[in-house]
Structure formats: structure tokens, C-alpha cells
Short mmCIF file of C-alpha atoms and ligand atoms in Angstrom, two decimals:
data_model
loop_
_atom_site.label_atom_id
_atom_site.label_comp_id
_atom_site.label_asym_id
_atom_site.label_seq_id
_atom_site.Cartn_x
_atom_site.Cartn_y
_atom_site.Cartn_z
CA MET A 231 -9.12 0.15 -50.00
CA ARG A 232 -9.03 3.55 -48.29
CA GLU A 233 -11.64 2.28 -45.81
CA ASN A 234 -9.52 -0.80 -45.06
CA ILE A 235 -6.47 1.37 -44.34
CA MET A 236 -8.54 3.56 -42.01
CA ILE A 237 -9.76 0.48 -40.13
CA VAL A 238 -6.20 -0.88 -39.79
CA VAL A 239 -4.91 2.51 -38.53
CA GLY A 240 -7.84 2.73 -36.13
CA LEU A 241 -7.12 -0.73 -34.75
CA MET A 242 -3.43 0.12 -34.34
CA LEU A 243 -4.25 3.30 -32.39
CA PHE A 244 -6.70 1.35 -30.24
CA SER A 245 -4.09 -1.33 -29.58
CA ASN A 246 -1.42 1.31 -28.74
CA ALA A 247 -3.80 2.98 -26.32
CA ILE A 248 -4.40 -0.35 -24.57
CA ASN A 249 -0.67 -1.14 -24.45
CA SER A 250 0.25 2.26 -23.03
CA GLN A 251 -2.47 1.96 -20.39
CA ALA A 252 -1.39 -1.60 -19.62
CA SER A 253 2.25 -0.70 -19.18
CA ARG A 254 1.36 2.26 -16.95
CA GLU A 255 -0.66 0.25 -14.44
CA GLY A 256 0.70 -3.21 -15.16
CA THR A 257 -2.92 -4.01 -15.86
CA ILE A 258 -5.40 -3.54 -18.65
CA GLU A 259 -8.12 -1.13 -17.65
CA ILE A 260 -10.80 -2.00 -20.18
CA GLU A 261 -13.07 -5.02 -20.23
CA ARG A 262 -11.45 -6.10 -16.97
CA SER A 263 -14.00 -8.76 -16.25
CA ARG A 264 -13.14 -10.64 -19.45
CA ILE A 265 -9.36 -10.13 -19.68
CA LEU A 266 -7.07 -12.12 -17.42
CA ILE A 267 -3.91 -10.10 -16.62
CA GLU A 268 -0.73 -12.07 -17.26
CA SER A 269 2.03 -9.44 -17.21
CA ILE A 270 3.99 -8.27 -14.17
CA LEU A 271 5.84 -4.99 -13.64
CA SER A 272 9.15 -4.82 -15.56
CA ALA A 273 12.35 -2.95 -14.62
CA GLU A 274 11.64 -0.32 -17.31
CA GLU A 275 8.08 0.21 -16.11
CA GLN A 276 9.24 0.55 -12.50
CA GLU A 277 11.96 3.01 -13.55
CA ALA A 278 9.46 5.18 -15.46
CA LEU A 279 7.11 5.58 -12.47
CA THR A 280 7.28 8.63 -10.20
CA PRO A 281 6.35 8.42 -6.50
CA LEU A 282 3.15 10.32 -7.37
CA ASP A 283 2.28 7.79 -10.13
CA VAL A 284 2.65 4.98 -7.60
CA PHE A 285 0.49 6.79 -5.05
CA ASN A 286 -2.17 7.28 -7.74
CA THR A 287 -2.14 3.59 -8.73
CA LEU A 288 -2.66 2.56 -5.09
CA ALA A 289 -5.51 5.07 -4.67
CA ALA A 290 -7.12 3.90 -7.94
CA GLY A 291 -6.69 0.26 -6.90
CA ASN A 292 -8.48 0.93 -3.61
CA GLU A 293 -11.37 2.52 -5.53
CA ARG A 294 -11.68 -0.68 -7.60
CA PHE A 295 -11.52 -2.79 -4.40
CA VAL A 296 -14.32 -0.74 -2.84
CA SER A 297 -16.38 -1.05 -6.05
CA ASN A 298 -15.87 -4.85 -6.00
CA ASP A 299 -14.07 -4.55 -9.35
CA ILE A 300 -10.75 -6.25 -8.61
CA THR A 301 -8.57 -7.10 -11.62
CA ALA A 302 -8.61 -10.76 -12.68
CA ARG A 303 -5.04 -12.10 -12.79
CA ASP A 304 -3.53 -15.21 -14.29
CA HIS A 305 -1.54 -16.24 -11.22
CA SER A 306 0.07 -19.27 -12.87
CA MET A 307 1.47 -17.08 -15.64
CA GLN A 308 2.53 -14.33 -13.22
CA ILE A 309 4.33 -16.84 -10.97
CA ARG A 310 6.34 -18.05 -13.96
CA GLU A 311 7.01 -14.49 -15.19
CA SER A 312 8.21 -13.23 -11.82
CA ALA A 313 10.30 -16.23 -10.76
CA ALA A 314 13.67 -14.69 -11.62
CA SER A 315 13.22 -11.05 -10.60
CA GLN A 316 10.88 -8.44 -9.08
CA TYR A 317 10.34 -4.71 -9.61
CA PRO A 318 7.58 -3.70 -7.16
CA LYS A 319 6.33 -0.11 -7.06
CA ALA A 320 5.81 0.33 -3.31
CA ILE A 321 6.28 -1.07 0.17
CA VAL A 322 3.26 -1.09 2.46
CA LEU A 323 3.67 -1.49 6.23
CA SER A 324 0.47 -2.98 7.59
CA CYS A 325 -0.90 -4.56 10.77
CA ILE A 326 -1.23 -8.36 10.72
CA ASP A 327 -5.04 -8.10 10.93
CA SER A 328 -6.74 -10.79 8.82
CA ARG A 329 -9.42 -8.33 7.77
CA VAL A 330 -6.91 -6.15 5.90
CA PRO A 331 -5.79 -8.18 2.84
CA VAL A 332 -3.24 -5.61 1.66
CA GLU A 333 -2.78 -6.67 -1.98
CA ASP A 334 -6.54 -6.92 -2.47
CA VAL A 335 -7.17 -3.58 -0.73
CA PHE A 336 -5.04 -1.89 -3.44
CA ASP A 337 -6.00 -4.29 -6.25
CA LYS A 338 -2.40 -5.40 -6.66
CA GLY A 339 -0.99 -8.84 -7.43
CA ILE A 340 2.22 -10.80 -7.79
CA GLY A 341 5.30 -8.58 -8.15
CA ASP A 342 3.37 -5.33 -7.55
CA ILE A 343 4.13 -4.37 -3.92
CA PHE A 344 6.26 -5.36 -0.96
CA VAL A 345 4.25 -5.87 2.23
CA ALA A 346 5.76 -5.71 5.73
CA ARG A 347 3.41 -6.72 8.53
CA VAL A 348 3.59 -6.47 12.30
CA ALA A 349 0.75 -6.15 14.82
CA GLY A 350 0.16 -2.41 15.24
CA ASN A 351 2.19 -1.45 12.10
CA PHE A 352 5.02 0.21 14.05
CA ILE A 353 8.59 0.88 12.97
CA ASN A 354 11.60 -1.03 14.31
CA ASP A 355 15.06 -1.75 12.91
CA ASP A 356 13.92 -4.84 11.02
CA ILE A 357 11.06 -2.98 9.36
CA LEU A 358 13.41 -0.09 8.49
CA GLY A 359 15.86 -2.57 6.95
CA SER A 360 13.01 -4.02 4.91
CA MET A 361 12.01 -0.53 3.73
CA GLU A 362 15.60 0.33 2.81
CA PHE A 363 15.83 -2.91 0.83
CA ALA A 364 12.50 -2.30 -0.94
CA THR A 365 13.44 1.23 -2.02
CA LYS A 366 17.22 1.66 -2.19
CA VAL A 367 18.00 -1.85 -3.43
CA ALA A 368 14.84 -2.95 -5.25
CA GLY A 369 13.63 0.41 -6.61
CA ALA A 370 10.20 0.87 -5.00
CA LYS A 371 9.04 4.52 -5.12
CA LEU A 372 6.56 4.77 -2.27
CA ILE A 373 6.48 3.83 1.42
CA LEU A 374 2.95 3.61 2.81
CA VAL A 375 2.20 3.05 6.51
CA LEU A 376 -1.30 1.57 6.66
CA GLY A 377 -3.09 1.52 10.00
CA HIS A 378 -6.68 0.35 10.39
CA GLU A 379 -9.76 1.04 12.47
CA ASN A 380 -10.72 -1.30 15.30
CA CYS A 381 -7.13 -2.57 15.66
CA GLY A 382 -6.65 -5.16 18.43
CA ALA A 383 -3.03 -4.07 19.00
CA ILE A 384 -4.12 -0.45 19.46
CA HIS A 385 -6.87 -1.60 21.85
CA ALA A 386 -4.36 -3.63 23.87
CA ALA A 387 -1.88 -0.73 24.01
CA ILE A 388 -4.58 1.65 25.27
CA ASP A 389 -5.67 -0.85 27.91
CA GLY A 390 -2.08 -1.64 28.94
CA ALA A 391 -2.48 -5.38 28.27
CA LYS A 392 0.29 -7.65 29.55
CA LEU A 393 0.98 -11.14 28.15
CA GLY A 394 4.20 -12.84 27.10
CA HIS A 395 6.00 -11.08 24.25
CA ILE A 396 2.92 -8.94 23.61
CA THR A 397 3.84 -6.77 26.62
CA LYS A 398 7.15 -5.73 25.04
CA MET A 399 5.64 -5.39 21.58
CA LEU A 400 2.98 -2.97 22.81
CA LYS A 401 5.69 -0.59 24.07
CA ASN A 402 6.13 0.36 20.40
CA ILE A 403 2.55 1.68 20.32
CA GLN A 404 2.58 3.42 23.72
CA PRO A 405 4.03 6.71 22.35
CA ALA A 406 0.89 7.07 20.16
CA VAL A 407 -1.32 6.45 23.21
CA LYS A 408 0.61 9.07 25.21
CA ILE A 409 0.19 11.85 22.63
CA SER A 410 -3.52 11.15 22.11
CA THR A 411 -5.17 13.67 24.37
CA LEU A 412 -8.88 13.22 23.64
CA SER A 413 -10.70 14.34 26.78
CA GLU A 414 -14.14 12.92 25.86
CA GLY A 415 -15.06 9.53 27.30
CA PRO A 416 -12.96 6.92 29.13
CA ARG A 417 -9.28 6.24 28.33
CA THR A 418 -10.02 2.64 27.41
CA SER A 419 -10.43 0.70 24.16
CA LYS A 420 -14.20 1.05 24.55
CA ASN A 421 -13.81 4.69 23.51
CA ARG A 422 -14.03 4.51 19.70
CA LEU A 423 -12.96 8.14 19.25
CA LEU A 424 -9.85 7.56 21.34
CA VAL A 425 -9.03 4.37 19.39
CA HIS A 426 -9.38 6.35 16.17
CA GLU A 427 -7.08 9.11 17.45
CA VAL A 428 -4.43 6.64 18.62
CA SER A 429 -4.58 4.77 15.28
CA GLU A 430 -3.92 7.96 13.32
CA ASN A 431 -1.19 9.14 15.69
CA ASN A 432 0.44 5.72 15.52
CA VAL A 433 0.70 6.07 11.73
CA ARG A 434 2.01 9.65 12.02
CA LEU A 435 4.70 8.62 14.54
CA ALA A 436 5.72 5.72 12.28
CA ILE A 437 6.21 8.14 9.37
CA GLU A 438 8.29 10.49 11.54
CA LYS A 439 10.41 7.62 12.79
CA ILE A 440 11.22 6.45 9.27
CA THR A 441 13.15 9.62 8.37
CA LYS A 442 14.42 10.16 11.92
CA ASP A 443 16.04 6.72 12.16
CA SER A 444 17.01 6.01 8.53
CA SER A 445 19.40 8.44 6.86
CA ILE A 446 19.09 6.42 3.64
CA LEU A 447 15.31 6.92 3.45
CA LYS A 448 15.57 10.55 4.58
CA THR A 449 17.99 11.33 1.75
CA MET A 450 15.86 9.47 -0.80
CA LEU A 451 12.83 11.47 0.32
CA GLN A 452 14.73 14.79 0.11
CA ASN A 453 15.92 13.89 -3.41
CA GLY A 454 12.37 13.11 -4.53
CA GLU A 455 13.28 9.48 -5.24
CA ILE A 456 10.56 8.22 -2.90
CA SER A 457 7.45 9.46 -1.18
CA ILE A 458 6.30 8.46 2.32
CA LYS A 459 2.57 8.42 3.07
CA GLY A 460 0.24 7.31 5.83
CA ALA A 461 -3.31 6.01 5.75
CA VAL A 462 -5.96 4.33 7.88
CA TYR A 463 -8.15 1.53 6.49
CA ASP A 464 -11.86 1.79 7.26
CA MET A 465 -13.17 -1.63 8.31
CA ASP A 466 -16.78 -0.80 7.50
CA THR A 467 -16.29 0.40 3.92
CA GLY A 468 -12.91 -0.89 2.71
CA VAL A 469 -11.85 2.69 1.99
CA VAL A 470 -8.23 3.67 2.60
CA ASN A 471 -8.25 7.18 4.06
CA PHE A 472 -4.91 8.85 3.34
CA LEU A 473 -3.70 11.19 6.09
ZN1 ZN O 52 -4.37 -4.20 13.86
#
């Protein structure tokens, strides 16, 4: 009898541990390969997260992506669960590059993150409006600007490419080219070190512009309601290097 009670208590503790882990990440961490995740982030779970928690879940998700250990999700169930509302934890601004599948890169699924994409991941009024919506209106706790290595838009900006609407679009990346002062090698896209420097500076300028141009986001940052981070995705390894 005593043994049975011990087993029941043990199972309850085990189950609580799983539930608490599941609610923290929106996923179940153990036996991932056999358990299909059905739940999506709830309003209460979003509310309980701090900006640092959200940063940590993105970093941990990228580690799983790099280890080829992405969480299995029941998309049909998640679609039905999320149809009426959404409580994402973060907004990621990424380039449009097909080799940077943002949700996969952070091992996130339906309802987990907002993703804004534009070639060269720069800030403009529409992107700022999207970020204000994601955070102030929808409760996301983290803004992440995600550049990537070997970016075609960065290459084109360095080389001063001109074609249709691309010409005007590249003006948004030119400030990052201007402040990149690497003296080694040619000032063309063939110079990998220069491309790397411009990519990082482009992310840094985007972060600066967010608080310079949006008083809403600046105030939220000052109050600790959100965090704003930058990172560059490594094409060779899948690693997100936070700046
Ligand atoms: Zn790109």
C-alpha cells in the first residue's frame, strides 16, 4: 500500500515537472522524438515570460536546430488551437533569403513568433509599425534583428547595383556600407571580410534606428517590457551568432 502511494506521488511529481517544462517553452523537452507537440502559447504563458526568458528560448531553439533535433509538432492541432488568437513571444526581422527558414532556425512553430522579412533586413516605417503591433498590441517581449552571412542584398549594396525598385531599396543598406571601414582587400562583394563587416553593421544600425524612430519601442525598452537584440546567421553551420 505504502509502495503504491509512493509510486503515485512519484508519477505526479514527474507529470508536474513535465507540465511546468512544457508551459515554459510551449514544448515538451523530454522524449522529443516520440512526442508530437500539440499546444500553442497561451496568454498566461506569454504574460509570465520575461524578455530574457524569450531570448533564452530562441537561443536554446537554435541549439536544437544546429543539432538536427527540431521539435515535432502536430500542425493540424496547432492550426485549430491558434485559429482565434495568438500570443507570440518575439518578433524577428529577417532577410527574405530562402536559406534562412526563421521558425526552423529557432525551433519555433505556429503561434510562437512574428516574422517580418525584407531583403537586407533593414528598418522602415512599415517594419516599425509591425514591431509596434507585435510588442505593444500583441505582447511579444523580444525584438530580434537577424542578418545573415553571404547576403545577396548586402552584396548588391556594396557593389552599388542598380535595377528597378532594387536601386531604391538598397539605399536602406548604404549607411552600413558607408560606416564599414575595412581597409584590407577590395571594396566589392568579393571581399568576404567586408561583407561580414557590413552585415554586422547593418544589424547594429537597424537596432539603433528602432529606438531612434519609435518612441513607443524606446519607452518599452526603457521600462524593461521588451528587449532588442541583433544577430547574424552563419550559413555554413546554422548557428545564430548574437551580437
Ligand atoms: Zn539576405
